[in-house]
Structure formats: C-alpha cells, structure tokens
C-alpha cells in the first residue's frame, strides 16, 4: 500500500489561504490599490519593516485573510508597491521630457519645480523615496531599479541643460549637480525641524546658481524672481 505525499506546493498554499465568504466581501470592498496605498503609508511612517499584513488589515478595518485575495504573500505586496512607484516615476519623467518651451531657462526652472514638488508636494512622497533608497542598500534588485530611475532622470536633465549651454559635457556636469542638489533639498525638507521658508530658499538658491547663471547674459535679465 503506497502513501501519498501531501500537496504542499504553491497551489495548495493558495487553496489554504482562499478567503471565506465574509473575507471575499472584504476583498470586493477593497481593491489591490487600497492595500498598496496602506503599505505606502506604512513605509512613510516606519520604513519597509513597518509593512506587516496584520497591521495593514487592522488599518483598513478588514480581516487579514482577505489580503490573499489580492496577493500571494508579503513579498508580492512589497514587490508590487515598488513596481507601482517605479512606473509612476518613469511616467512623470516621460511627461517632463516631452514638455518643452522655446526658452531653455524657463524649461529648466519648470523641471526644477517639478523635481522639488515630486518630493516636496507632501512629506509622504519624500519619506517613501528615502525609505526605498535605504532598502536599496540591502537589496540588489531594488538598487538596480533605483539606478534605472536615476539614469532616466539624469538623461532628462542633461538634455534640458544641453539646450541651455550647448555643450554635452558641461550639460552632464550641471545635470549631476542639479540632481544632487535636489536630493539634498529633499533630505533637508524631510526633517521635522524644516522651517516654512526653507523650500522657497532652496529652490531660489539652486535656480540662481545652477540655471540662471548658465544662461547668456540677455536671458538672465529679469529672471531672478523665477517662473510664476
């Protein structure tokens, strides 16, 4: 008489986690993005270590079992959260690349505003990216994804600066300096002690030294106030 080894593969695990009827009601009430939004909030509050299925379920006011209606496990949730961030960032970069005016200074100032707003429109966006970069120090796949996003951002900045200065090497240098300056501004603005005028000060300082002063003399006149 032969014994059969119990089915403990992925399919069996999914069947074991299949939501009960009440849990399916919870799953129908909340979609995949609701879980991702809750996970995003957890990262903002405490980093990626704070993303716990039970805590997210409590925050959403539903049972933990309904989580498995949308995700196989915790790892899939985190992976989907990071993938969503990547797609949104690349989409924003494509929009910035496509948007151009006849004035390269105005073009760069608008790009600077968009880059600062990406982290400055709310504290959550800044803190999420900072937490993601911290995760990238431990996870090679995340580090590679961040390098891809950074490369796309740098390419957009370089193309914009080359329109202004007309030299590819100088444009790359200025793009790198602006990128570092914006990253530093995000770090400064993420601190609880950041004053209300800090964002405007950093914006004007970066704009004046890295953009306006690189423009031909006639184009610099009347631009100290920035783009409205």
GROMACS .gro file of C-alpha atoms in nm:
model
  228
    1UNK     CA    1   0.000   0.000   0.000
    2UNK     CA    2   0.151   0.331  -0.103
    3UNK     CA    3   0.116   0.657   0.084
    4UNK     CA    4   0.066   0.984  -0.096
    5UNK     CA    5   0.276   1.284  -0.005
    6UNK     CA    6   0.052   1.578   0.090
    7UNK     CA    7   0.036   1.855  -0.169
    8UNK     CA    8   0.227   2.142  -0.011
    9UNK     CA    9   0.318   2.334  -0.325
   10UNK     CA   10   0.215   2.691  -0.418
   11UNK     CA   11  -0.128   2.581  -0.541
   12UNK     CA   12  -0.202   2.412  -0.209
   13UNK     CA   13  -0.093   2.719  -0.019
   14UNK     CA   14  -0.324   2.937  -0.225
   15UNK     CA   15  -0.615   2.698  -0.161
   16UNK     CA   16  -0.540   2.702   0.211
   17UNK     CA   17  -0.544   3.082   0.204
   18UNK     CA   18  -0.857   3.114  -0.007
   19UNK     CA   19  -1.083   3.372   0.157
   20UNK     CA   20  -1.403   3.264   0.327
   21UNK     CA   21  -1.728   3.427   0.204
   22UNK     CA   22  -1.704   3.711   0.458
   23UNK     CA   23  -1.344   3.767   0.357
   24UNK     CA   24  -1.442   3.776  -0.010
   25UNK     CA   25  -1.684   4.054   0.078
   26UNK     CA   26  -1.392   4.246   0.232
   27UNK     CA   27  -1.183   4.178  -0.077
   28UNK     CA   28  -1.457   4.307  -0.305
   29UNK     CA   29  -1.492   4.620  -0.096
   30UNK     CA   30  -1.122   4.698  -0.117
   31UNK     CA   31  -0.908   4.667  -0.426
   32UNK     CA   32  -0.542   4.591  -0.479
   33UNK     CA   33  -0.453   4.962  -0.478
   34UNK     CA   34  -0.615   5.005  -0.136
   35UNK     CA   35  -0.365   4.757   0.007
   36UNK     CA   36  -0.082   4.924  -0.182
   37UNK     CA   37  -0.188   5.266  -0.051
   38UNK     CA   38  -0.194   5.129   0.304
   39UNK     CA   39   0.150   4.974   0.255
   40UNK     CA   40   0.277   5.306   0.118
   41UNK     CA   41   0.155   5.479   0.434
   42UNK     CA   42   0.328   5.219   0.649
   43UNK     CA   43   0.657   5.278   0.467
   44UNK     CA   44   0.622   5.653   0.515
   45UNK     CA   45   0.561   5.605   0.886
   46UNK     CA   46   0.827   5.348   0.964
   47UNK     CA   47   1.012   5.223   0.659
   48UNK     CA   48   0.969   4.892   0.479
   49UNK     CA   49   1.000   4.697   0.804
   50UNK     CA   50   0.667   4.852   0.906
   51UNK     CA   51   0.482   4.680   0.620
   52UNK     CA   52   0.301   4.396   0.802
   53UNK     CA   53  -0.010   4.228   0.669
   54UNK     CA   54  -0.192   4.217   1.004
   55UNK     CA   55  -0.121   4.583   1.075
   56UNK     CA   56  -0.241   4.682   0.728
   57UNK     CA   57  -0.559   4.478   0.772
   58UNK     CA   58  -0.625   4.649   1.105
   59UNK     CA   59  -0.568   4.990   0.946
   60UNK     CA   60  -0.808   4.904   0.664
   61UNK     CA   61  -1.064   4.760   0.904
   62UNK     CA   62  -1.086   4.420   0.736
   63UNK     CA   63  -0.971   4.065   0.802
   64UNK     CA   64  -0.618   3.958   0.728
   65UNK     CA   65  -0.743   3.665   0.522
   66UNK     CA   66  -0.883   3.896   0.255
   67UNK     CA   67  -0.525   4.009   0.183
   68UNK     CA   68  -0.467   3.681   0.000
   69UNK     CA   69  -0.745   3.766  -0.244
   70UNK     CA   70  -0.503   4.020  -0.397
   71UNK     CA   71  -0.152   3.899  -0.310
   72UNK     CA   72   0.014   3.563  -0.267
   73UNK     CA   73   0.226   3.680   0.023
   74UNK     CA   74   0.404   3.973   0.188
   75UNK     CA   75   0.687   3.963  -0.067
   76UNK     CA   76   0.445   4.008  -0.356
   77UNK     CA   77   0.288   4.307  -0.182
   78UNK     CA   78   0.624   4.478  -0.136
   79UNK     CA   79   0.727   4.396  -0.493
   80UNK     CA   80   0.402   4.539  -0.631
   81UNK     CA   81   0.441   4.853  -0.419
   82UNK     CA   82   0.792   4.914  -0.554
   83UNK     CA   83   0.685   4.838  -0.911
   84UNK     CA   84   0.400   5.087  -0.884
   85UNK     CA   85   0.638   5.356  -0.759
   86UNK     CA   86   0.877   5.286  -1.049
   87UNK     CA   87   0.606   5.310  -1.313
   88UNK     CA   88   0.472   5.634  -1.173
   89UNK     CA   89   0.818   5.790  -1.156
   90UNK     CA   90   0.907   5.688  -1.513
   91UNK     CA   91   0.572   5.819  -1.636
   92UNK     CA   92   0.643   6.153  -1.468
   93UNK     CA   93   0.989   6.162  -1.628
   94UNK     CA   94   0.843   6.094  -1.973
   95UNK     CA   95   0.599   6.381  -1.924
   96UNK     CA   96   0.880   6.616  -1.822
   97UNK     CA   97   1.090   6.510  -2.119
   98UNK     CA   98   0.805   6.577  -2.360
   99UNK     CA   99   0.721   6.914  -2.212
  100UNK     CA  100   0.944   7.186  -2.355
  101UNK     CA  101   0.922   7.558  -2.416
  102UNK     CA  102   1.117   7.783  -2.650
  103UNK     CA  103   1.307   7.924  -2.350
  104UNK     CA  104   1.559   7.672  -2.208
  105UNK     CA  105   1.587   7.865  -1.881
  106UNK     CA  106   1.213   7.856  -1.826
  107UNK     CA  107   1.215   7.490  -1.925
  108UNK     CA  108   1.477   7.406  -1.661
  109UNK     CA  109   1.307   7.613  -1.393
  110UNK     CA  110   0.983   7.426  -1.451
  111UNK     CA  111   1.173   7.097  -1.436
  112UNK     CA  112   1.335   7.208  -1.109
  113UNK     CA  113   0.993   7.292  -0.966
  114UNK     CA  114   0.862   6.951  -1.074
  115UNK     CA  115   1.163   6.772  -0.922
  116UNK     CA  116   1.125   6.955  -0.591
  117UNK     CA  117   0.748   6.906  -0.596
  118UNK     CA  118   0.796   6.533  -0.655
  119UNK     CA  119   0.936   6.514  -0.306
  120UNK     CA  120   0.801   6.836  -0.172
  121UNK     CA  121   0.434   6.824  -0.269
  122UNK     CA  122   0.393   6.632   0.055
  123UNK     CA  123   0.619   6.484   0.314
  124UNK     CA  124   0.497   6.135   0.235
  125UNK     CA  125   0.648   6.129  -0.114
  126UNK     CA  126   0.986   6.235   0.018
  127UNK     CA  127   0.991   5.988   0.302
  128UNK     CA  128   0.882   5.700   0.080
  129UNK     CA  129   1.167   5.753  -0.164
  130UNK     CA  130   1.417   5.793   0.119
  131UNK     CA  131   1.295   5.463   0.268
  132UNK     CA  132   1.319   5.299  -0.074
  133UNK     CA  133   1.677   5.416  -0.114
  134UNK     CA  134   1.759   5.278   0.228
  135UNK     CA  135   1.613   4.945   0.118
  136UNK     CA  136   1.825   4.964  -0.196
  137UNK     CA  137   2.138   4.946   0.021
  138UNK     CA  138   2.040   4.594   0.122
  139UNK     CA  139   1.855   4.467  -0.187
  140UNK     CA  140   2.039   4.446  -0.519
  141UNK     CA  141   1.721   4.431  -0.725
  142UNK     CA  142   1.591   4.749  -0.563
  143UNK     CA  143   1.930   4.914  -0.611
  144UNK     CA  144   1.923   4.826  -0.982
  145UNK     CA  145   1.571   4.967  -1.018
  146UNK     CA  146   1.676   5.291  -0.847
  147UNK     CA  147   1.977   5.316  -1.077
  148UNK     CA  148   1.741   5.284  -1.375
  149UNK     CA  149   1.516   5.562  -1.244
  150UNK     CA  150   1.815   5.782  -1.163
  151UNK     CA  151   1.952   5.724  -1.514
  152UNK     CA  152   1.627   5.831  -1.677
  153UNK     CA  153   1.607   6.141  -1.459
  154UNK     CA  154   1.968   6.230  -1.540
  155UNK     CA  155   1.907   6.187  -1.913
  156UNK     CA  156   1.614   6.430  -1.899
  157UNK     CA  157   1.817   6.686  -1.704
  158UNK     CA  158   2.116   6.654  -1.937
  159UNK     CA  159   1.903   6.710  -2.247
  160UNK     CA  160   1.747   7.020  -2.091
  161UNK     CA  161   2.085   7.164  -1.989
  162UNK     CA  162   2.237   7.095  -2.330
  163UNK     CA  163   1.972   7.321  -2.482
  164UNK     CA  164   2.087   7.593  -2.243
  165UNK     CA  165   2.467   7.566  -2.259
  166UNK     CA  166   2.521   7.396  -2.594
  167UNK     CA  167   2.790   7.160  -2.465
  168UNK     CA  168   2.724   6.793  -2.386
  169UNK     CA  169   2.998   6.753  -2.123
  170UNK     CA  170   2.901   7.069  -1.936
  171UNK     CA  171   2.536   6.968  -1.956
  172UNK     CA  172   2.615   6.632  -1.792
  173UNK     CA  173   2.805   6.806  -1.513
  174UNK     CA  174   2.526   7.054  -1.449
  175UNK     CA  175   2.267   6.777  -1.456
  176UNK     CA  176   2.463   6.585  -1.194
  177UNK     CA  177   2.496   6.894  -0.973
  178UNK     CA  178   2.126   6.973  -1.002
  179UNK     CA  179   2.030   6.615  -0.924
  180UNK     CA  180   2.249   6.610  -0.615
  181UNK     CA  181   2.113   6.950  -0.509
  182UNK     CA  182   1.753   6.832  -0.540
  183UNK     CA  183   1.831   6.511  -0.349
  184UNK     CA  184   1.989   6.719  -0.073
  185UNK     CA  185   1.688   6.951  -0.070
  186UNK     CA  186   1.459   6.651  -0.021
  187UNK     CA  187   1.670   6.537   0.274
  188UNK     CA  188   1.657   6.882   0.431
  189UNK     CA  189   1.283   6.924   0.375
  190UNK     CA  190   1.209   6.580   0.522
  191UNK     CA  191   1.344   6.684   0.862
  192UNK     CA  192   1.074   6.770   1.118
  193UNK     CA  193   1.257   7.093   1.203
  194UNK     CA  194   1.243   7.226   0.845
  195UNK     CA  195   1.114   7.583   0.856
  196UNK     CA  196   0.827   7.710   0.637
  197UNK     CA  197   1.058   7.923   0.420
  198UNK     CA  198   1.318   7.654   0.355
  199UNK     CA  199   1.160   7.517   0.035
  200UNK     CA  200   1.150   7.861  -0.131
  201UNK     CA  201   1.506   7.938  -0.022
  202UNK     CA  202   1.644   7.611  -0.158
  203UNK     CA  203   1.452   7.649  -0.482
  204UNK     CA  204   1.583   8.001  -0.545
  205UNK     CA  205   1.940   7.914  -0.449
  206UNK     CA  206   1.951   7.614  -0.684
  207UNK     CA  207   1.779   7.808  -0.962
  208UNK     CA  208   2.012   8.105  -0.941
  209UNK     CA  209   2.345   7.922  -0.923
  210UNK     CA  210   2.280   7.623  -1.149
  211UNK     CA  211   2.034   7.757  -1.406
  212UNK     CA  212   2.007   8.134  -1.441
  213UNK     CA  213   2.380   8.199  -1.422
  214UNK     CA  214   2.439   7.948  -1.704
  215UNK     CA  215   2.218   8.140  -1.944
  216UNK     CA  216   2.353   8.402  -2.188
  217UNK     CA  217   2.357   8.749  -2.031
  218UNK     CA  218   2.044   8.884  -2.209
  219UNK     CA  219   1.843   8.583  -2.096
  220UNK     CA  220   1.938   8.639  -1.732
  221UNK     CA  221   1.778   8.982  -1.711
  222UNK     CA  222   1.463   8.994  -1.507
  223UNK     CA  223   1.473   8.625  -1.413
  224UNK     CA  224   1.574   8.638  -1.051
  225UNK     CA  225   1.211   8.610  -0.942
  226UNK     CA  226   1.176   8.278  -1.126
  227UNK     CA  227   0.890   8.143  -1.328
  228UNK     CA  228   0.541   8.215  -1.199
   0.00000   0.00000   0.00000
